[in-house]
Amino acid sequence: MKKEVRVRFAPSPTGPLHIGGVRTALYNYLFAKQNKGKFILRIEDTDQTRFVEGAEEYIIEAFQWLGIEFDEGVAIGGDFAPYRQSDRKSIYKKYAQELIDKDWAYYAFDTPEELDVVRKDFEAQKKNFQYDCQTRSNMRNSLTLSSNQVKELLDSNTPYVVRFKFPANTEVHINDMIRKEVIMNTNLLDDKVLYKSDGMPTYHLANVVDDHLMQISHVIRGEEWLPSCPLHVMLYKAFGWEETMPEFAHLPLLLKPDGNGKLSKRDGDRLGFPVFPLEWHDPKTNEISSGYREKGYIPKAVINFLALLGWNAGIEQEIFTMEELISLFSIEKISKAGAKFDLDKAKWFNHQYIQMTQNSELAKNFNQTLIEKGFNLPITYVEEVVGLIKERCNFTTELWEQGYFFFTPPEAYDEKIIKKRWKPTTPNNLIQIIELLDTIEPFSSAIIEEKLHNYIEENQLNMGDIMNALRLCLVGQGKGPHLYDIISMIEKKETIERINKAIQIISPQ
Ligand code: GLU
């Protein structure tokens, strides 16, 4: 029988969630849904020195915004609770002990100072020190000390760590679903710390024990964890859990737009795009990092472009619904090479999704901005405005800039347009246009257009000058949606007032 697919996203709450982490979670989610499996959120907070206040809440909120739901995990619960490693502290000790008993691990008592001395010694010989199968026999650990000495040290509460005991010169084979077979020799691997005398496991022990206990079937995670994988594979062997060991898939890195290195926290704001899903206020430094949500991205657009950073369905199509992604996704089609972040493409996707989003939905959010600015208009009006301007927006945050004149008169008039289009005859012509507008009924875009055009033609006026001057009066600049739509939306009285005001300001008598 095929085993149930159970995958997990296992972030450490050390700060805001990097967009690469969001992609890892997304791939896990797609894989779980495709296989009718379970997607689990496990918080890996064993390294208390790196714990950051608010990071866990941030992670949960980010996935809520993105519409990625977990089946089990922190804040949800499930059969394998608790899902926060600090709440599982008591579980790990016995596994560390089991490894020691089976001679797969050992106590190491070397103090930080002692380790420093050895490290410096190696450096002096232009070598790098690694606590491993070759060096451990010269260190202070339960392999070199007598059992009585070890007992004494333990009884006197001497701080220790438990290290994994890699066998010498052994090949470890990893069957990665993306990279296929990866082989590493244990001579190159260090005896990683698994457990510390303060009662805390390290990432490696907790991660493997929890993946086993939570019956995780596939570990899909970032490439940065590939070097740790031989240890994990060996831990499964040491515990005798090889039969149920998860399959591994290590995802390619997200690279800077120029392909030079990993996309880092600093790149985003430097290059003009967020690296985090939501804005993050660092509690320690008070630094603010921008977020996709606050920058006006549509969650579905973020999902769509992230899905394609490192994976493609092998077809021309670029816009995918979540359902399509779920059915098309395949780990085998994930590329081995890093994926370059492409800001223009991200913008393009967001533009497409803004066009696909219902006006009523965009209007709901936009109305919040309007209320903050003191405008309280019927939502149907806001919806109509959104319908007229959304094609000009790459981000929802641009709605105001693209449509403020539907709510308030312009505060200034573009000098360049004045110079080019505002002729000595313009005020007079505009006064006649006011008279004409006054007679138009019903005041609809199509009728206004027809009447104005006829008038301009009959009177042999310059269409470009008049139209641009009129736009200048109403909008303050030379661009914007269809002029007659604006006129009919703001209605007759407001249109006339704006024209009169502009004449007074631009051509005072
Ligand atoms: N806690 C690790 C992280 O922060 C999880 C790595 C894994 O998925 O095994 O990325």
Coordinates of C-alpha atoms and ligand atoms in Angstrom, one line a residue:
M1 CA 0.0 0.0 0.0
K2 CA 1.2 3.5 -0.8
K3 CA 2.0 5.4 2.4
E4 CA 0.0 8.5 3.2
V5 CA 1.7 11.6 2.1
R6 CA 2.5 13.8 5.1
V7 CA 4.7 16.8 4.6
R8 CA 5.7 19.6 6.8
F9 CA 6.9 23.1 6.7
A10 CA 9.3 23.5 9.7
P11 CA 10.4 27.1 10.1
S12 CA 12.5 28.4 12.9
P13 CA 11.0 31.6 14.4
T14 CA 14.2 33.6 14.0
G15 CA 12.7 36.5 12.2
P16 CA 10.3 37.2 9.4
L17 CA 9.7 34.4 6.9
H18 CA 11.9 34.7 3.8
I19 CA 10.1 34.5 0.5
G20 CA 12.2 31.4 -0.3
G21 CA 10.6 29.8 2.7
V22 CA 7.2 30.7 1.4
R23 CA 8.1 28.9 -1.8
T24 CA 9.2 25.8 0.2
A25 CA 5.9 25.8 2.0
L26 CA 4.0 26.3 -1.2
Y27 CA 5.7 23.3 -2.9
N28 CA 5.0 21.2 0.2
Y29 CA 1.3 22.4 0.1
L30 CA 0.9 21.6 -3.6
F31 CA 2.5 18.2 -3.1
A32 CA 0.2 17.4 -0.1
K33 CA -2.9 18.5 -1.9
Q34 CA -2.1 16.7 -5.1
N35 CA -1.6 13.5 -3.1
K36 CA -4.6 14.0 -0.8
G37 CA -2.1 14.1 2.0
K38 CA -1.5 16.3 5.0
F39 CA 0.4 19.5 5.3
I40 CA 1.8 20.3 8.8
L41 CA 3.3 23.4 10.4
R42 CA 6.0 22.6 12.9
I43 CA 7.8 25.4 14.7
E44 CA 11.5 24.5 15.2
D45 CA 12.5 26.7 18.1
T46 CA 15.1 24.6 19.8
D47 CA 17.8 27.3 19.4
Q48 CA 16.5 29.7 22.0
T49 CA 19.4 32.1 21.4
R50 CA 18.0 32.9 17.9
F51 CA 14.3 33.1 19.0
V52 CA 12.7 36.4 17.9
E53 CA 9.5 37.7 19.5
G54 CA 6.6 37.8 17.1
A55 CA 8.1 35.6 14.4
E56 CA 5.8 32.6 14.9
E57 CA 2.7 34.9 14.8
Y58 CA 4.2 36.5 11.7
I59 CA 4.5 33.1 10.0
I60 CA 1.0 32.1 10.7
E61 CA -0.4 35.5 9.5
A62 CA 1.7 35.3 6.3
F63 CA 0.1 32.0 5.3
Q64 CA -3.3 33.2 6.2
W65 CA -2.8 36.1 3.9
L66 CA -1.5 33.8 1.1
G67 CA -4.4 31.4 1.5
I68 CA -2.2 28.5 2.3
E69 CA -3.8 26.3 4.9
F70 CA -2.3 23.7 7.1
D71 CA -4.0 20.5 8.1
E72 CA -2.2 20.1 11.4
G73 CA 0.3 22.2 13.4
V74 CA 0.9 25.0 15.7
A75 CA -2.3 27.1 16.2
I76 CA -4.3 24.3 14.6
G77 CA -3.6 21.1 16.6
G78 CA -3.7 17.6 15.4
D79 CA -3.0 14.0 16.3
F80 CA 0.7 14.6 16.7
A81 CA 0.6 17.7 18.9
P82 CA 2.4 19.5 20.3
Y83 CA 3.9 20.9 17.1
R84 CA 6.2 23.5 18.7
Q85 CA 9.6 21.9 19.5
S86 CA 10.1 23.8 22.7
D87 CA 6.8 22.2 23.9
R88 CA 8.3 18.8 23.0
K89 CA 11.5 19.2 25.0
S90 CA 10.9 16.2 27.2
I91 CA 10.7 13.9 24.2
Y92 CA 14.2 14.2 22.9
K93 CA 16.4 13.2 25.8
K94 CA 15.5 9.5 25.6
Y95 CA 16.5 9.5 21.9
A96 CA 19.8 11.1 22.6
Q97 CA 20.3 8.5 25.3
E98 CA 19.4 5.7 22.9
L99 CA 22.1 6.8 20.5
I100 CA 24.7 6.9 23.2
D101 CA 23.6 3.4 24.4
K102 CA 23.9 2.1 20.8
D103 CA 27.3 3.7 20.4
W104 CA 26.0 6.1 17.7
A105 CA 26.7 9.1 19.8
Y106 CA 29.0 10.2 22.6
Y107 CA 29.3 12.8 25.3
A108 CA 31.8 15.6 24.7
F109 CA 33.0 17.7 27.5
D110 CA 35.4 20.1 25.7
T111 CA 34.9 23.6 26.9
P112 CA 34.5 26.5 24.5
E113 CA 38.0 27.6 25.5
E114 CA 39.5 24.2 24.9
L115 CA 37.9 24.1 21.5
D116 CA 39.3 27.5 20.8
V117 CA 42.8 26.4 21.5
V118 CA 42.5 23.4 19.2
R119 CA 41.0 25.5 16.5
K120 CA 43.8 28.1 16.7
D121 CA 46.4 25.2 16.6
F122 CA 44.9 24.0 13.4
E123 CA 44.8 27.5 12.0
A124 CA 48.5 27.9 12.7
Q125 CA 49.0 24.9 10.5
K126 CA 46.7 26.4 7.9
K127 CA 44.1 23.7 8.5
N128 CA 40.5 23.9 9.4
F129 CA 39.5 22.2 12.6
Q130 CA 36.5 19.9 12.5
Y131 CA 35.3 17.7 15.4
D132 CA 35.1 14.4 13.4
C133 CA 36.1 10.8 13.1
Q134 CA 39.7 11.8 12.8
T135 CA 40.0 14.4 15.5
R136 CA 37.6 13.1 18.2
S137 CA 40.2 10.7 19.6
N138 CA 42.3 13.7 20.7
M139 CA 39.4 15.4 22.4
R140 CA 37.8 15.2 25.9
N141 CA 34.8 12.9 25.3
S142 CA 33.3 9.6 26.4
L143 CA 35.4 7.9 23.6
T144 CA 38.7 9.0 25.2
L145 CA 37.8 9.2 28.9
S146 CA 37.2 6.2 31.1
S147 CA 33.6 5.3 32.0
N148 CA 34.4 6.4 35.6
Q149 CA 35.6 9.7 34.5
V150 CA 32.5 10.2 32.4
K151 CA 30.3 9.2 35.3
E152 CA 32.1 11.7 37.5
L153 CA 31.8 14.5 35.1
L154 CA 28.1 13.8 34.6
D155 CA 27.5 13.5 38.3
S156 CA 29.1 16.8 38.9
N157 CA 26.9 18.4 36.3
T158 CA 29.7 19.3 34.0
P159 CA 28.3 20.9 30.9
Y160 CA 28.4 18.5 27.9
V161 CA 27.1 18.0 24.4
V162 CA 26.1 14.8 22.8
R163 CA 27.7 14.4 19.4
F164 CA 26.8 12.0 16.6
K165 CA 29.5 9.4 16.0
F166 CA 30.0 9.2 12.3
P167 CA 31.7 5.9 11.3
A168 CA 35.0 6.6 9.5
N169 CA 35.3 6.5 5.7
T170 CA 31.8 5.4 4.9
E171 CA 29.7 6.5 2.0
V172 CA 26.3 7.9 2.7
H173 CA 23.8 7.7 -0.1
I174 CA 21.0 10.2 -0.4
N175 CA 18.3 9.6 -2.9
D176 CA 17.2 13.1 -3.6
M177 CA 14.0 13.4 -5.7
I178 CA 15.4 16.4 -7.5
R179 CA 19.2 15.7 -7.5
K180 CA 18.9 11.9 -7.8
E181 CA 21.7 10.2 -6.0
V182 CA 24.0 12.3 -3.8
I183 CA 27.0 10.5 -2.1
M184 CA 29.0 11.9 0.7
N185 CA 31.9 10.3 2.6
T186 CA 31.8 10.5 6.4
N187 CA 35.4 11.5 6.6
L188 CA 34.3 14.9 5.4
L189 CA 31.5 15.2 7.9
D190 CA 31.7 16.6 11.4
D191 CA 30.2 14.9 14.4
K192 CA 27.4 17.3 14.8
V193 CA 26.0 18.2 18.2
L194 CA 22.6 16.5 18.8
Y195 CA 21.8 17.4 22.3
K196 CA 23.1 19.8 25.0
S197 CA 23.2 19.4 28.8
D198 CA 20.7 22.3 29.2
G199 CA 18.1 19.7 28.0
M200 CA 17.7 21.1 24.5
P201 CA 18.2 19.1 21.4
T202 CA 19.7 20.7 18.4
Y203 CA 17.9 21.1 15.1
H204 CA 19.3 17.8 13.7
L205 CA 18.0 15.5 16.5
A206 CA 14.7 17.3 17.0
N207 CA 14.1 17.5 13.2
V208 CA 14.7 13.8 12.6
V209 CA 12.9 12.6 15.7
D210 CA 9.9 14.7 14.9
D211 CA 9.7 13.8 11.3
H212 CA 9.7 10.2 12.4
L213 CA 7.1 10.6 15.2
M214 CA 4.9 12.7 13.0
Q215 CA 5.1 10.1 10.2
I216 CA 6.5 12.5 7.7
S217 CA 6.6 10.9 4.3
H218 CA 8.6 13.5 2.3
V219 CA 11.0 16.1 3.4
I220 CA 10.8 19.0 0.9
R221 CA 13.1 21.8 1.9
G222 CA 15.7 24.3 0.8
E223 CA 19.0 23.3 -0.7
E224 CA 20.9 24.7 2.3
W225 CA 19.9 21.6 4.2
L226 CA 21.5 19.2 1.8
P227 CA 24.8 19.1 3.6
S228 CA 22.9 18.1 6.8
C229 CA 21.1 15.3 5.0
P230 CA 23.8 12.6 5.4
L231 CA 23.6 13.1 9.1
H232 CA 19.8 12.8 9.0
V233 CA 20.0 9.7 6.8
M234 CA 22.5 8.2 9.3
L235 CA 20.3 9.1 12.2
Y236 CA 17.4 7.1 10.6
K237 CA 19.9 4.2 10.3
A238 CA 21.1 4.6 13.9
F239 CA 17.5 4.6 15.3
G240 CA 16.6 1.6 13.1
W241 CA 14.0 3.7 11.3
E242 CA 15.3 3.2 7.7
E243 CA 12.1 1.5 6.6
T244 CA 10.0 4.5 7.2
M245 CA 12.6 7.2 6.4
P246 CA 11.0 10.0 4.4
E247 CA 12.0 10.7 0.9
F248 CA 14.1 13.9 0.4
A249 CA 13.8 16.7 -2.1
H250 CA 16.1 19.7 -1.8
L251 CA 14.9 22.8 -3.6
P252 CA 17.1 25.1 -5.6
L253 CA 18.0 28.4 -4.1
L254 CA 16.2 31.7 -5.0
L255 CA 18.9 33.9 -6.5
K256 CA 19.3 37.6 -6.7
P257 CA 17.9 39.1 -10.0
D258 CA 21.4 39.1 -11.6
G259 CA 21.9 35.5 -10.6
N260 CA 24.9 36.4 -8.3
G261 CA 24.2 34.6 -5.1
K262 CA 21.3 33.8 -2.8
L263 CA 18.5 36.3 -2.5
S264 CA 19.1 37.9 0.9
K265 CA 17.2 39.9 3.4
R266 CA 19.0 43.1 2.3
D267 CA 18.4 42.7 -1.4
G268 CA 14.7 43.3 -1.4
D269 CA 14.6 46.9 -0.2
R270 CA 17.8 47.7 -2.1
L271 CA 16.5 46.4 -5.4
G272 CA 12.9 47.5 -4.9
F273 CA 11.0 44.4 -4.1
P274 CA 10.1 42.8 -0.8
V275 CA 11.8 39.6 0.4
F276 CA 9.1 39.0 3.0
P277 CA 5.4 38.3 2.5
L278 CA 4.3 40.9 5.1
E279 CA 6.0 44.0 6.3
W280 CA 8.2 43.2 9.3
H281 CA 9.1 45.5 12.2
D282 CA 12.2 44.2 13.8
P283 CA 11.6 44.2 17.6
K284 CA 15.3 44.7 18.4
T285 CA 16.5 47.1 15.8
N286 CA 13.2 48.8 15.0
E287 CA 14.1 48.3 11.3
I288 CA 11.2 47.9 8.9
S289 CA 11.4 45.5 6.0
S290 CA 8.8 45.8 3.3
G291 CA 6.3 43.1 2.6
Y292 CA 4.4 41.9 -0.5
R293 CA 1.0 42.6 1.2
E294 CA 1.8 46.2 2.0
K295 CA 3.4 46.8 -1.4
G296 CA 0.0 46.0 -3.0
Y297 CA 0.6 42.5 -4.3
I298 CA -2.4 40.2 -4.7
P299 CA -1.7 36.9 -2.7
K300 CA -2.7 34.7 -5.7
A301 CA -0.1 36.5 -7.9
V302 CA 2.6 35.9 -5.3
I303 CA 1.6 32.2 -5.2
N304 CA 1.7 32.1 -9.0
F305 CA 5.1 33.6 -9.6
L306 CA 6.6 31.8 -6.7
A307 CA 5.4 28.5 -8.0
L308 CA 7.2 29.2 -11.2
L309 CA 10.5 30.2 -9.6
G310 CA 12.2 26.8 -9.8
W311 CA 9.4 24.7 -11.3
N312 CA 7.6 24.7 -14.6
A313 CA 4.8 22.6 -15.9
G314 CA 6.5 22.3 -19.3
I315 CA 3.7 24.2 -21.0
E316 CA 3.3 27.7 -22.4
Q317 CA 0.7 28.8 -19.8
E318 CA 1.9 31.2 -17.2
I319 CA -1.2 32.0 -15.2
F320 CA -2.3 29.2 -13.0
T321 CA -5.0 28.9 -10.4
M322 CA -4.2 27.1 -7.2
E323 CA -6.2 24.1 -8.4
E324 CA -4.2 24.0 -11.6
L325 CA -0.9 24.2 -9.7
I326 CA -2.1 21.4 -7.5
S327 CA -2.9 19.1 -10.4
L328 CA 0.2 20.0 -12.5
F329 CA 2.9 20.2 -9.8
S330 CA 5.6 17.6 -9.8
I331 CA 8.8 17.4 -7.8
E332 CA 10.6 15.8 -10.8
K333 CA 10.1 19.0 -12.8
I334 CA 11.8 21.2 -10.2
S335 CA 15.0 22.4 -11.6
K336 CA 18.4 21.8 -10.0
A337 CA 19.7 25.2 -10.8
G338 CA 18.9 28.2 -8.7
A339 CA 16.0 30.4 -9.8
K340 CA 16.6 34.1 -10.4
F341 CA 14.1 36.5 -8.9
D342 CA 12.6 38.6 -11.7
L343 CA 10.9 41.8 -10.5
D344 CA 9.4 42.7 -13.9
K345 CA 7.8 39.3 -14.1
A346 CA 6.5 39.6 -10.5
K347 CA 5.0 43.0 -11.5
W348 CA 3.5 41.5 -14.7
F349 CA 1.9 38.7 -12.7
N350 CA 0.4 41.2 -10.2
H351 CA -0.9 43.3 -13.0
Q352 CA -2.6 40.3 -14.5
Y353 CA -4.2 39.3 -11.2
I354 CA -5.4 42.8 -10.5
Q355 CA -7.3 42.6 -13.9
M356 CA -8.7 39.2 -12.9
T357 CA -9.8 40.4 -9.4
Q358 CA -13.4 41.4 -9.1
N359 CA -13.9 45.2 -8.8
S360 CA -16.0 44.6 -5.7
E361 CA -13.1 42.9 -4.0
L362 CA -10.5 45.5 -5.0
A363 CA -13.0 48.2 -3.9
K364 CA -13.3 46.7 -0.5
N365 CA -9.6 47.2 0.2
F366 CA -9.4 50.5 -1.6
N367 CA -12.3 51.8 0.4
Q368 CA -10.2 51.4 3.5
T369 CA -7.6 53.8 2.1
L370 CA -10.3 56.2 1.1
I371 CA -11.9 56.1 4.6
E372 CA -8.4 56.8 6.1
K373 CA -8.2 59.8 3.8
G374 CA -11.6 61.0 4.9
F375 CA -13.7 60.0 1.9
N376 CA -16.9 58.2 2.6
L377 CA -18.6 57.2 -0.7
P378 CA -21.0 54.6 -1.7
I379 CA -19.1 51.3 -2.4
T380 CA -20.8 51.1 -5.8
Y381 CA -19.0 54.4 -6.8
V382 CA -15.7 53.0 -5.5
E383 CA -16.3 49.8 -7.5
E384 CA -16.9 51.8 -10.7
V385 CA -13.8 53.9 -10.1
V386 CA -11.7 50.7 -9.6
G387 CA -13.2 49.3 -12.9
L388 CA -11.9 52.4 -14.7
I389 CA -8.4 52.6 -13.3
K390 CA -7.3 49.0 -12.5
E391 CA -5.8 48.5 -15.9
R392 CA -3.3 51.2 -15.1
C393 CA -2.2 49.6 -11.9
N394 CA 0.5 47.0 -11.2
F395 CA -0.1 47.2 -7.5
T396 CA -3.3 47.8 -5.5
T397 CA -1.4 50.6 -3.7
E398 CA -1.4 52.5 -7.0
L399 CA -5.2 52.8 -7.0
W400 CA -5.2 56.1 -5.2
E401 CA -2.5 57.6 -7.4
Q402 CA -4.3 56.5 -10.5
G403 CA -7.7 57.7 -9.4
Y404 CA -7.6 60.4 -6.7
F405 CA -9.4 62.8 -9.0
F406 CA -12.6 60.8 -8.7
F407 CA -12.7 61.9 -5.1
T408 CA -11.0 65.2 -4.8
P409 CA -10.0 68.1 -7.1
P410 CA -6.4 68.2 -8.3
E411 CA -4.2 70.3 -6.0
A412 CA -1.8 71.4 -8.8
Y413 CA -1.7 71.6 -12.5
D414 CA 1.1 70.1 -14.6
E415 CA 3.3 72.9 -15.8
K416 CA 4.4 71.1 -19.0
I417 CA 0.8 70.6 -20.1
I418 CA 0.0 74.2 -19.3
K419 CA 2.9 75.3 -21.5
K420 CA 1.9 73.0 -24.3
R421 CA -1.9 73.2 -24.3
W422 CA -3.1 76.2 -22.4
K423 CA -3.5 78.9 -25.1
P424 CA -4.7 82.5 -24.6
T425 CA -8.1 81.4 -26.0
T426 CA -8.4 78.4 -23.7
P427 CA -10.3 80.1 -20.8
N428 CA -12.9 81.4 -23.2
N429 CA -13.3 78.1 -24.9
L430 CA -13.6 76.3 -21.6
I431 CA -16.3 78.8 -20.5
Q432 CA -18.3 77.8 -23.6
I433 CA -17.7 74.2 -22.8
I434 CA -19.2 74.8 -19.3
E435 CA -22.3 76.2 -20.9
L436 CA -22.5 73.2 -23.2
L437 CA -22.0 70.8 -20.3
D438 CA -24.7 72.5 -18.4
T439 CA -27.3 71.6 -21.1
I440 CA -26.3 67.9 -21.4
E441 CA -28.8 65.5 -20.0
P442 CA -28.5 62.6 -19.2
F443 CA -25.0 63.3 -18.1
S444 CA -23.5 60.0 -19.4
S445 CA -20.1 59.4 -20.7
A446 CA -21.2 58.5 -24.2
I447 CA -23.5 61.5 -24.6
I448 CA -20.9 63.9 -23.2
E449 CA -18.4 62.6 -25.6
E450 CA -20.8 63.0 -28.6
K451 CA -21.9 66.5 -27.7
L452 CA -18.3 67.7 -26.9
H453 CA -16.9 66.3 -30.1
N454 CA -19.7 67.8 -32.2
Y455 CA -19.2 71.2 -30.5
I456 CA -15.5 71.2 -31.0
E457 CA -15.8 70.2 -34.7
E458 CA -18.6 72.7 -35.4
N459 CA -16.6 75.5 -33.9
Q460 CA -13.4 74.4 -35.5
L461 CA -11.6 74.3 -32.3
N462 CA -8.3 72.3 -31.7
M463 CA -9.5 69.0 -30.3
G464 CA -6.1 68.2 -28.7
D465 CA -5.8 71.5 -27.0
I466 CA -9.3 71.5 -25.6
M467 CA -9.3 67.9 -24.5
N468 CA -5.9 68.3 -22.7
A469 CA -6.9 71.6 -21.1
L470 CA -10.1 70.0 -19.9
R471 CA -8.3 67.0 -18.5
L472 CA -5.8 69.4 -16.8
C473 CA -8.7 71.1 -15.1
L474 CA -10.2 67.9 -13.8
V475 CA -7.2 65.7 -13.1
G476 CA -4.3 68.1 -12.9
Q477 CA -2.2 66.2 -15.4
G478 CA -2.2 64.8 -18.9
K479 CA -3.0 61.2 -18.2
G480 CA -5.7 59.1 -16.7
P481 CA -8.7 57.1 -17.9
H482 CA -11.2 58.1 -20.5
L483 CA -12.0 61.8 -20.0
Y484 CA -15.7 61.4 -20.5
D485 CA -15.9 58.7 -17.9
I486 CA -14.3 61.0 -15.4
I487 CA -16.7 63.8 -16.3
S488 CA -19.8 61.6 -15.9
M489 CA -18.5 60.1 -12.7
I490 CA -17.7 63.3 -10.9
E491 CA -20.9 64.8 -12.3
K492 CA -21.9 68.1 -13.7
K493 CA -21.6 70.4 -10.8
E494 CA -18.1 69.2 -9.7
T495 CA -16.9 69.3 -13.3
I496 CA -17.9 72.8 -13.8
E497 CA -16.5 73.9 -10.5
R498 CA -13.1 72.3 -11.3
I499 CA -13.0 74.0 -14.7
N500 CA -13.8 77.4 -13.2
K501 CA -11.2 76.9 -10.4
A502 CA -8.5 75.9 -12.9
I503 CA -9.2 79.0 -15.1
Q504 CA -8.9 81.2 -12.1
I505 CA -5.6 79.6 -11.0
I506 CA -4.0 79.2 -14.4
S507 CA -5.2 82.4 -16.0
P508 CA -6.1 84.8 -13.2
Q509 CA -7.8 88.0 -14.5
Ligands
GLU1 N1 14.0 24.5 10.9 C1 14.6 24.4 9.6 C2 14.5 25.7 8.9 O1 14.4 26.7 9.5 C3 13.9 23.3 8.8 C4 14.7 22.6 7.8 C5 13.9 21.4 7.4 O2 12.9 21.5 6.7 O3 14.4 20.3 7.7 O4 14.5 25.9 7.7

